Amino acid sequence: MELEVAASVALAVLIVAYGFIFGVLKRVNEWIYVSRLGEKRASLPPGDMGWPLVGKMRSFLRAFRSDDPDSFLSTFISRFGATGIYKTYMFGSPSIIVCKPETCRRVLTDDQNFKLGYPKAVKVLTGRRSFHSISNAEHKRLRRLTAAPITGSEALSMYVPGIEENIVASLEEWSSSDQPVEFLTGMKKVTFKIITNIFFGLDQVDFNFKTMEILYGDLARGMKSAPINFPGFTFHRGVKARRELVKILQAVVDERKALKGRNGSITRKNMLDMLMEVEDEDKRKLEEEDIIDILLMYLLAGHETSAHGTMWAALYLHEHPDILQKTKVRSWFHRRI
């Protein structure tokens, strides 16, 4: 009899706990961010605001790292229908997911009703003076100043030989290996080495590539996480990684300034030298904080996107040998010219 009573009590406790967890905690974000909108709530799309603080980030990251990243959106579609627009809570903020082409096009092109913005984690980890955290006017100014040194035939003529040398050396190393090569991982290493050479001229700078790769990995993962700055959380590791990266880049900037001070001028210039010298129409140069945050941002964006772009290009060329052959012929023709 006593065992039956204890079992009944335990079952009741479990039911109450289940009801509290899924009936109360699961609706905290809904109450905080949706209920206070009043009558405007009716215009919101369907969706799931997830758990307090983390929202739907765990589901998003789990799907993002799986073999089926589309499964994250599939759960919304199966629960709420193929509306193409859903409400949720991600990256520390209430969010709207848009996944229909026509709606995406409107969001990206309608500057009057939609403003450019980034998650808190991205703004914190890329820095106060990166493109993600400044006004539109300052964004245009910095973009104009920083684009000048890296565009045009003169800049490309400086970089292409080094890029080709690194790519050829890496391909030869992989082809001679008796172990399988994970292409994306390998390309990330190659593009990171190329972009750091372009930015810093590493023949003159003592650089620990392995340390930088680890730190940038932590930084990239932190940007895709909830902004919880507490030990054990991904964002906290990203904050620590940013702090170390800023120290490394500041040391490189100081070294280049000292070298220029000793020599008066530098004949073989890299991206960092150009950013330190570029001036706007009012003869204003970039501040050191501008330069470091811009370097941090470009290094992160440049090697990640280049590695993924190269991976997909190689995959599609492998699947379409006729296009690969045309590419080889065109490459040979340009070399002959």
mmCIF file of C-alpha atoms in Angstrom:
data_model
loop_
_atom_site.group_PDB
_atom_site.id
_atom_site.type_symbol
_atom_site.label_atom_id
_atom_site.label_comp_id
_atom_site.label_asym_id
_atom_site.label_seq_id
_atom_site.Cartn_x
_atom_site.Cartn_y
_atom_site.Cartn_z
ATOM 1 C CA MET A 1 0.000 0.000 0.000
ATOM 2 C CA GLU A 2 2.759 2.421 0.961
ATOM 3 C CA LEU A 3 4.629 1.608 -2.238
ATOM 4 C CA GLU A 4 1.528 2.374 -4.284
ATOM 5 C CA VAL A 5 1.136 5.735 -2.533
ATOM 6 C CA ALA A 6 4.817 6.579 -3.054
ATOM 7 C CA ALA A 7 4.555 5.641 -6.729
ATOM 8 C CA SER A 8 1.445 7.796 -7.113
ATOM 9 C CA VAL A 9 3.165 10.739 -5.431
ATOM 10 C CA ALA A 10 6.250 10.331 -7.622
ATOM 11 C CA LEU A 11 4.059 10.190 -10.734
ATOM 12 C CA ALA A 12 2.205 13.314 -9.631
ATOM 13 C CA VAL A 13 5.507 15.128 -9.031
ATOM 14 C CA LEU A 14 6.724 14.146 -12.497
ATOM 15 C CA ILE A 15 3.509 15.374 -14.096
ATOM 16 C CA VAL A 16 3.740 18.689 -12.215
ATOM 17 C CA ALA A 17 7.432 19.039 -13.141
ATOM 18 C CA TYR A 18 6.663 18.258 -16.770
ATOM 19 C CA GLY A 19 3.849 20.793 -16.779
ATOM 20 C CA PHE A 20 6.086 23.419 -15.182
ATOM 21 C CA ILE A 21 8.966 22.852 -17.603
ATOM 22 C CA PHE A 22 6.926 22.732 -20.794
ATOM 23 C CA GLY A 23 3.965 24.806 -19.739
ATOM 24 C CA VAL A 24 5.768 27.616 -17.928
ATOM 25 C CA LEU A 25 9.493 27.785 -18.750
ATOM 26 C CA LYS A 26 8.886 27.043 -22.433
ATOM 27 C CA ARG A 27 6.594 30.085 -22.620
ATOM 28 C CA VAL A 28 8.787 32.628 -20.814
ATOM 29 C CA ASN A 29 10.155 34.142 -24.026
ATOM 30 C CA GLU A 30 6.647 34.258 -25.466
ATOM 31 C CA TRP A 31 5.393 36.221 -22.455
ATOM 32 C CA ILE A 32 8.371 38.577 -22.332
ATOM 33 C CA TYR A 33 8.748 39.444 -26.009
ATOM 34 C CA VAL A 34 5.371 38.737 -27.620
ATOM 35 C CA SER A 35 2.744 39.533 -24.996
ATOM 36 C CA ARG A 36 4.019 43.074 -24.457
ATOM 37 C CA LEU A 37 3.370 43.931 -28.120
ATOM 38 C CA GLY A 38 -0.341 44.192 -27.396
ATOM 39 C CA GLU A 39 -2.490 44.375 -30.513
ATOM 40 C CA LYS A 40 0.583 44.081 -32.741
ATOM 41 C CA ARG A 41 0.856 40.429 -31.728
ATOM 42 C CA ALA A 42 -1.764 39.589 -34.333
ATOM 43 C CA SER A 43 0.610 40.587 -37.155
ATOM 44 C CA LEU A 44 3.382 38.228 -36.009
ATOM 45 C CA PRO A 45 3.963 35.002 -37.932
ATOM 46 C CA PRO A 46 3.628 31.612 -36.208
ATOM 47 C CA GLY A 47 6.648 30.072 -34.543
ATOM 48 C CA ASP A 48 8.393 28.869 -31.399
ATOM 49 C CA MET A 49 10.302 31.244 -29.093
ATOM 50 C CA GLY A 50 12.142 28.358 -27.430
ATOM 51 C CA TRP A 51 13.633 28.291 -23.966
ATOM 52 C CA PRO A 52 14.565 31.301 -21.784
ATOM 53 C CA LEU A 53 17.927 32.898 -22.680
ATOM 54 C CA VAL A 54 18.946 30.293 -25.281
ATOM 55 C CA GLY A 55 15.749 30.265 -27.359
ATOM 56 C CA LYS A 56 16.142 27.836 -30.288
ATOM 57 C CA MET A 57 19.935 28.090 -30.507
ATOM 58 C CA ARG A 58 20.588 24.506 -29.401
ATOM 59 C CA SER A 59 18.277 23.142 -32.104
ATOM 60 C CA PHE A 60 19.818 25.476 -34.681
ATOM 61 C CA LEU A 61 23.420 24.528 -33.866
ATOM 62 C CA ARG A 62 22.582 20.823 -33.695
ATOM 63 C CA ALA A 63 21.063 20.978 -37.171
ATOM 64 C CA PHE A 64 23.846 23.262 -38.459
ATOM 65 C CA ARG A 65 26.500 20.719 -37.452
ATOM 66 C CA SER A 66 24.584 17.694 -38.731
ATOM 67 C CA ASP A 67 24.387 16.129 -42.192
ATOM 68 C CA ASP A 68 20.934 17.698 -42.612
ATOM 69 C CA PRO A 69 21.095 21.427 -41.737
ATOM 70 C CA ASP A 70 17.688 21.964 -43.360
ATOM 71 C CA SER A 71 16.127 19.941 -40.552
ATOM 72 C CA PHE A 72 15.979 23.106 -38.415
ATOM 73 C CA LEU A 73 13.580 24.788 -40.833
ATOM 74 C CA SER A 74 11.792 21.517 -41.501
ATOM 75 C CA THR A 75 10.581 21.408 -37.895
ATOM 76 C CA PHE A 76 9.010 24.872 -38.282
ATOM 77 C CA ILE A 77 7.389 23.885 -41.585
ATOM 78 C CA SER A 78 5.971 20.644 -40.188
ATOM 79 C CA ARG A 79 4.606 22.395 -37.068
ATOM 80 C CA PHE A 80 3.378 25.699 -38.479
ATOM 81 C CA GLY A 81 2.942 25.108 -42.211
ATOM 82 C CA ALA A 82 4.922 26.299 -45.242
ATOM 83 C CA THR A 83 4.370 30.010 -44.551
ATOM 84 C CA GLY A 84 8.022 30.854 -45.238
ATOM 85 C CA ILE A 85 8.205 33.206 -42.231
ATOM 86 C CA TYR A 86 8.387 32.280 -38.530
ATOM 87 C CA LYS A 87 9.040 33.919 -35.170
ATOM 88 C CA THR A 88 11.650 32.529 -32.787
ATOM 89 C CA TYR A 89 14.446 33.538 -30.405
ATOM 90 C CA MET A 90 18.058 33.208 -31.560
ATOM 91 C CA PHE A 91 21.461 34.766 -30.901
ATOM 92 C CA GLY A 92 20.138 36.472 -27.772
ATOM 93 C CA SER A 93 17.284 38.327 -29.491
ATOM 94 C CA PRO A 94 13.698 37.757 -30.626
ATOM 95 C CA SER A 95 13.952 36.990 -34.332
ATOM 96 C CA ILE A 96 11.967 36.459 -37.511
ATOM 97 C CA ILE A 97 13.126 33.697 -39.876
ATOM 98 C CA VAL A 98 12.459 34.359 -43.565
ATOM 99 C CA CYS A 99 12.954 31.495 -46.014
ATOM 100 C CA LYS A 100 10.856 32.241 -49.114
ATOM 101 C CA PRO A 101 12.812 33.745 -52.039
ATOM 102 C CA GLU A 102 10.377 36.599 -52.682
ATOM 103 C CA THR A 103 10.262 37.557 -48.994
ATOM 104 C CA CYS A 104 14.048 37.356 -48.691
ATOM 105 C CA ARG A 105 14.376 39.621 -51.728
ATOM 106 C CA ARG A 106 12.122 42.219 -50.155
ATOM 107 C CA VAL A 107 14.015 42.156 -46.842
ATOM 108 C CA LEU A 108 17.366 42.575 -48.600
ATOM 109 C CA THR A 109 16.289 45.363 -50.950
ATOM 110 C CA ASP A 110 13.750 47.399 -48.936
ATOM 111 C CA ASP A 111 15.984 49.874 -47.078
ATOM 112 C CA GLN A 112 13.020 51.980 -45.994
ATOM 113 C CA ASN A 113 11.294 49.324 -43.895
ATOM 114 C CA PHE A 114 14.220 47.061 -43.020
ATOM 115 C CA LYS A 115 17.452 48.176 -41.354
ATOM 116 C CA LEU A 116 20.747 46.316 -41.408
ATOM 117 C CA GLY A 117 21.558 44.689 -38.081
ATOM 118 C CA TYR A 118 23.629 41.913 -36.548
ATOM 119 C CA PRO A 119 23.277 39.638 -33.498
ATOM 120 C CA LYS A 120 24.850 40.877 -30.276
ATOM 121 C CA ALA A 121 27.428 38.086 -30.343
ATOM 122 C CA VAL A 122 28.657 39.204 -33.779
ATOM 123 C CA LYS A 123 28.926 42.873 -32.787
ATOM 124 C CA VAL A 124 30.770 42.119 -29.546
ATOM 125 C CA LEU A 125 33.252 39.675 -31.065
ATOM 126 C CA THR A 126 34.025 41.655 -34.232
ATOM 127 C CA GLY A 127 34.614 44.841 -32.244
ATOM 128 C CA ARG A 128 33.324 48.341 -31.692
ATOM 129 C CA ARG A 129 34.884 49.676 -34.909
ATOM 130 C CA SER A 130 34.087 46.797 -37.261
ATOM 131 C CA PHE A 131 31.560 47.195 -40.071
ATOM 132 C CA HIS A 132 28.948 45.418 -37.936
ATOM 133 C CA SER A 133 28.796 48.053 -35.199
ATOM 134 C CA ILE A 134 29.119 51.476 -36.843
ATOM 135 C CA SER A 135 26.714 53.906 -38.499
ATOM 136 C CA ASN A 136 25.874 53.691 -42.199
ATOM 137 C CA ALA A 137 27.882 56.834 -42.962
ATOM 138 C CA GLU A 138 30.949 55.547 -41.115
ATOM 139 C CA HIS A 139 30.459 52.150 -42.727
ATOM 140 C CA LYS A 140 30.645 53.726 -46.204
ATOM 141 C CA ARG A 141 33.708 55.768 -45.235
ATOM 142 C CA LEU A 142 35.654 52.804 -43.837
ATOM 143 C CA ARG A 143 34.585 50.528 -46.673
ATOM 144 C CA ARG A 144 35.801 53.080 -49.219
ATOM 145 C CA LEU A 145 39.135 53.481 -47.440
ATOM 146 C CA THR A 146 39.752 49.778 -46.891
ATOM 147 C CA ALA A 147 38.616 48.674 -50.344
ATOM 148 C CA ALA A 148 41.080 50.963 -52.106
ATOM 149 C CA PRO A 149 44.241 49.001 -51.167
ATOM 150 C CA ILE A 150 42.819 45.595 -52.154
ATOM 151 C CA THR A 151 41.113 46.284 -55.479
ATOM 152 C CA GLY A 152 42.498 46.943 -58.928
ATOM 153 C CA SER A 153 45.095 45.272 -61.119
ATOM 154 C CA GLU A 154 48.070 46.598 -59.119
ATOM 155 C CA ALA A 155 46.880 44.956 -55.899
ATOM 156 C CA LEU A 156 46.040 41.699 -57.675
ATOM 157 C CA SER A 157 49.445 41.597 -59.348
ATOM 158 C CA MET A 158 51.004 41.690 -55.876
ATOM 159 C CA TYR A 159 48.896 38.871 -54.453
ATOM 160 C CA VAL A 160 48.335 36.364 -57.278
ATOM 161 C CA PRO A 161 51.887 34.864 -57.365
ATOM 162 C CA GLY A 162 51.822 34.164 -53.626
ATOM 163 C CA ILE A 163 48.314 32.704 -53.814
ATOM 164 C CA GLU A 164 49.306 30.413 -56.680
ATOM 165 C CA GLU A 165 52.468 29.299 -54.898
ATOM 166 C CA ASN A 166 50.563 28.359 -51.732
ATOM 167 C CA ILE A 167 47.800 26.536 -53.607
ATOM 168 C CA VAL A 168 50.215 24.502 -55.755
ATOM 169 C CA ALA A 169 52.351 23.551 -52.730
ATOM 170 C CA SER A 170 49.294 22.414 -50.778
ATOM 171 C CA LEU A 171 47.865 20.376 -53.665
ATOM 172 C CA GLU A 172 51.217 18.645 -54.181
ATOM 173 C CA GLU A 173 51.426 17.860 -50.460
ATOM 174 C CA TRP A 174 47.910 16.396 -50.414
ATOM 175 C CA SER A 175 48.446 14.345 -53.575
ATOM 176 C CA SER A 176 51.582 12.727 -52.115
ATOM 177 C CA SER A 177 49.883 11.853 -48.816
ATOM 178 C CA ASP A 178 48.797 8.270 -48.182
ATOM 179 C CA GLN A 179 46.011 9.477 -45.868
ATOM 180 C CA PRO A 180 42.602 10.899 -46.852
ATOM 181 C CA VAL A 181 42.407 14.697 -46.898
ATOM 182 C CA GLU A 182 39.395 16.564 -45.539
ATOM 183 C CA PHE A 183 39.214 19.151 -48.277
ATOM 184 C CA LEU A 184 37.358 21.949 -46.451
ATOM 185 C CA THR A 185 39.648 21.716 -43.407
ATOM 186 C CA GLY A 186 42.682 21.771 -45.665
ATOM 187 C CA MET A 187 41.372 24.743 -47.654
ATOM 188 C CA LYS A 188 40.720 26.691 -44.455
ATOM 189 C CA LYS A 189 44.374 26.238 -43.515
ATOM 190 C CA VAL A 190 45.522 27.271 -46.996
ATOM 191 C CA THR A 191 43.278 30.338 -47.258
ATOM 192 C CA PHE A 192 44.191 31.411 -43.736
ATOM 193 C CA LYS A 193 47.877 31.258 -44.589
ATOM 194 C CA ILE A 194 47.305 33.162 -47.830
ATOM 195 C CA ILE A 195 45.249 35.940 -46.271
ATOM 196 C CA THR A 196 47.644 36.402 -43.352
ATOM 197 C CA ASN A 197 50.511 36.698 -45.829
ATOM 198 C CA ILE A 198 48.556 39.303 -47.790
ATOM 199 C CA PHE A 199 47.726 41.293 -44.680
ATOM 200 C CA PHE A 200 50.987 41.059 -42.764
ATOM 201 C CA GLY A 201 53.775 39.858 -45.039
ATOM 202 C CA LEU A 202 54.735 37.059 -42.718
ATOM 203 C CA ASP A 203 58.254 36.827 -44.011
ATOM 204 C CA GLN A 204 58.834 39.757 -41.651
ATOM 205 C CA VAL A 205 56.517 38.768 -38.795
ATOM 206 C CA ASP A 206 56.812 35.944 -36.272
ATOM 207 C CA PHE A 207 53.407 34.278 -36.480
ATOM 208 C CA ASN A 208 52.047 31.117 -34.841
ATOM 209 C CA PHE A 209 49.583 29.768 -37.401
ATOM 210 C CA LYS A 210 48.322 26.962 -35.178
ATOM 211 C CA THR A 211 47.494 29.349 -32.339
ATOM 212 C CA MET A 212 45.786 31.766 -34.712
ATOM 213 C CA GLU A 213 43.703 28.974 -36.269
ATOM 214 C CA ILE A 214 42.514 27.806 -32.847
ATOM 215 C CA LEU A 215 41.664 31.341 -31.738
ATOM 216 C CA TYR A 216 39.801 32.116 -34.948
ATOM 217 C CA GLY A 217 37.894 28.847 -34.619
ATOM 218 C CA ASP A 218 36.756 29.851 -31.114
ATOM 219 C CA LEU A 219 35.871 33.331 -32.378
ATOM 220 C CA ALA A 220 33.797 31.996 -35.300
ATOM 221 C CA ARG A 221 31.889 29.575 -33.077
ATOM 222 C CA GLY A 222 31.274 32.331 -30.535
ATOM 223 C CA MET A 223 29.654 34.496 -33.209
ATOM 224 C CA LYS A 224 27.125 31.730 -33.869
ATOM 225 C CA SER A 225 26.205 31.309 -30.194
ATOM 226 C CA ALA A 226 23.981 32.921 -27.599
ATOM 227 C CA PRO A 227 25.838 35.882 -26.001
ATOM 228 C CA ILE A 228 26.246 34.329 -22.538
ATOM 229 C CA ASN A 229 29.613 35.511 -21.215
ATOM 230 C CA PHE A 230 30.101 32.877 -18.539
ATOM 231 C CA PRO A 231 32.785 30.154 -18.282
ATOM 232 C CA GLY A 232 31.787 27.011 -20.120
ATOM 233 C CA PHE A 233 29.727 28.787 -22.787
ATOM 234 C CA THR A 234 30.845 29.098 -26.416
ATOM 235 C CA PHE A 235 30.458 32.873 -26.419
ATOM 236 C CA HIS A 236 32.773 33.178 -23.401
ATOM 237 C CA ARG A 237 35.481 31.265 -25.280
ATOM 238 C CA GLY A 238 34.917 33.610 -28.215
ATOM 239 C CA VAL A 239 35.422 36.649 -25.974
ATOM 240 C CA LYS A 240 38.690 35.186 -24.661
ATOM 241 C CA ALA A 241 39.796 34.388 -28.217
ATOM 242 C CA ARG A 242 39.085 37.953 -29.346
ATOM 243 C CA ARG A 243 41.124 39.318 -26.443
ATOM 244 C CA GLU A 244 44.120 37.182 -27.440
ATOM 245 C CA LEU A 245 43.753 38.012 -31.134
ATOM 246 C CA VAL A 246 43.675 41.739 -30.392
ATOM 247 C CA LYS A 247 46.940 41.359 -28.445
ATOM 248 C CA ILE A 248 48.561 39.544 -31.365
ATOM 249 C CA LEU A 249 47.361 42.079 -33.947
ATOM 250 C CA GLN A 250 48.344 45.019 -31.744
ATOM 251 C CA ALA A 251 51.855 43.553 -31.466
ATOM 252 C CA VAL A 252 52.026 43.262 -35.271
ATOM 253 C CA VAL A 253 50.851 46.875 -35.689
ATOM 254 C CA ASP A 254 53.434 48.082 -33.152
ATOM 255 C CA GLU A 255 56.160 46.142 -34.928
ATOM 256 C CA ARG A 256 55.266 47.619 -38.312
ATOM 257 C CA LYS A 257 55.215 51.143 -36.857
ATOM 258 C CA ALA A 258 58.629 50.592 -35.275
ATOM 259 C CA LEU A 259 60.014 49.185 -38.534
ATOM 260 C CA LYS A 260 58.724 52.158 -40.473
ATOM 261 C CA GLY A 261 60.173 54.500 -37.850
ATOM 262 C CA ARG A 262 63.629 52.936 -38.224
ATOM 263 C CA ASN A 263 63.622 52.725 -42.018
ATOM 264 C CA GLY A 264 61.574 55.819 -42.853
ATOM 265 C CA SER A 265 59.628 53.913 -45.513
ATOM 266 C CA ILE A 266 58.859 50.308 -46.441
ATOM 267 C CA THR A 267 59.369 49.210 -50.017
ATOM 268 C CA ARG A 268 57.533 45.885 -49.907
ATOM 269 C CA LYS A 269 54.120 46.822 -48.538
ATOM 270 C CA ASN A 270 51.401 44.528 -47.304
ATOM 271 C CA MET A 271 47.769 45.217 -46.480
ATOM 272 C CA LEU A 272 48.564 46.394 -42.969
ATOM 273 C CA ASP A 273 51.030 48.988 -44.270
ATOM 274 C CA MET A 274 48.437 50.288 -46.711
ATOM 275 C CA LEU A 275 45.744 50.545 -44.040
ATOM 276 C CA MET A 276 48.145 52.479 -41.809
ATOM 277 C CA GLU A 277 48.890 54.959 -44.598
ATOM 278 C CA VAL A 278 45.491 55.437 -46.304
ATOM 279 C CA GLU A 279 43.773 58.832 -45.812
ATOM 280 C CA ASP A 280 40.253 60.080 -46.478
ATOM 281 C CA GLU A 281 39.346 63.339 -48.220
ATOM 282 C CA ASP A 282 39.972 65.235 -44.953
ATOM 283 C CA LYS A 283 43.473 63.739 -44.610
ATOM 284 C CA ARG A 284 42.322 61.601 -41.685
ATOM 285 C CA LYS A 285 44.075 58.289 -41.198
ATOM 286 C CA LEU A 286 42.564 55.211 -39.623
ATOM 287 C CA GLU A 287 42.916 54.877 -35.858
ATOM 288 C CA GLU A 288 44.675 51.797 -34.498
ATOM 289 C CA GLU A 289 41.372 50.492 -33.119
ATOM 290 C CA ASP A 290 39.854 50.823 -36.602
ATOM 291 C CA ILE A 291 42.758 48.933 -38.163
ATOM 292 C CA ILE A 292 42.721 46.079 -35.632
ATOM 293 C CA ASP A 293 38.950 45.553 -35.771
ATOM 294 C CA ILE A 294 39.009 45.703 -39.582
ATOM 295 C CA LEU A 295 41.891 43.201 -39.740
ATOM 296 C CA LEU A 296 40.073 40.914 -37.319
ATOM 297 C CA MET A 297 36.913 41.081 -39.416
ATOM 298 C CA TYR A 298 38.603 40.656 -42.803
ATOM 299 C CA LEU A 299 40.760 37.763 -41.616
ATOM 300 C CA LEU A 300 37.703 35.946 -40.306
ATOM 301 C CA ALA A 301 35.477 36.643 -43.304
ATOM 302 C CA GLY A 302 38.191 36.274 -45.928
ATOM 303 C CA HIS A 303 39.522 32.822 -45.163
ATOM 304 C CA GLU A 304 36.177 31.240 -44.168
ATOM 305 C CA THR A 305 34.265 32.349 -47.276
ATOM 306 C CA SER A 306 37.212 31.694 -49.599
ATOM 307 C CA ALA A 307 37.624 28.159 -48.257
ATOM 308 C CA HIS A 308 33.927 27.347 -48.690
ATOM 309 C CA GLY A 309 33.819 28.941 -52.152
ATOM 310 C CA THR A 310 36.863 26.945 -53.265
ATOM 311 C CA MET A 311 35.410 23.728 -51.875
ATOM 312 C CA TRP A 312 32.135 24.152 -53.796
ATOM 313 C CA ALA A 313 33.968 25.186 -56.964
ATOM 314 C CA ALA A 314 36.143 22.056 -56.790
ATOM 315 C CA LEU A 315 33.092 19.870 -56.124
ATOM 316 C CA TYR A 316 31.112 21.265 -59.069
ATOM 317 C CA LEU A 317 34.103 21.036 -61.419
ATOM 318 C CA HIS A 318 34.554 17.405 -60.392
ATOM 319 C CA GLU A 319 30.878 16.720 -61.142
ATOM 320 C CA HIS A 320 31.092 18.517 -64.518
ATOM 321 C CA PRO A 321 34.331 17.415 -66.249
ATOM 322 C CA ASP A 322 33.407 19.246 -69.453
ATOM 323 C CA ILE A 323 33.451 22.574 -67.583
ATOM 324 C CA LEU A 324 36.725 21.552 -65.895
ATOM 325 C CA GLN A 325 38.305 20.950 -69.303
ATOM 326 C CA LYS A 326 37.147 24.364 -70.565
ATOM 327 C CA THR A 327 38.624 25.946 -67.426
ATOM 328 C CA LYS A 328 41.971 24.234 -68.031
ATOM 329 C CA VAL A 329 42.068 25.428 -71.656
ATOM 330 C CA ARG A 330 41.184 28.995 -70.686
ATOM 331 C CA SER A 331 43.804 28.974 -67.908
ATOM 332 C CA TRP A 332 46.462 27.746 -70.337
ATOM 333 C CA PHE A 333 45.443 30.410 -72.881
ATOM 334 C CA HIS A 334 45.796 33.227 -70.343
ATOM 335 C CA ARG A 335 49.205 31.910 -69.250
ATOM 336 C CA ARG A 336 50.381 31.961 -72.850
ATOM 337 C CA ILE A 337 49.237 35.585 -73.211
#
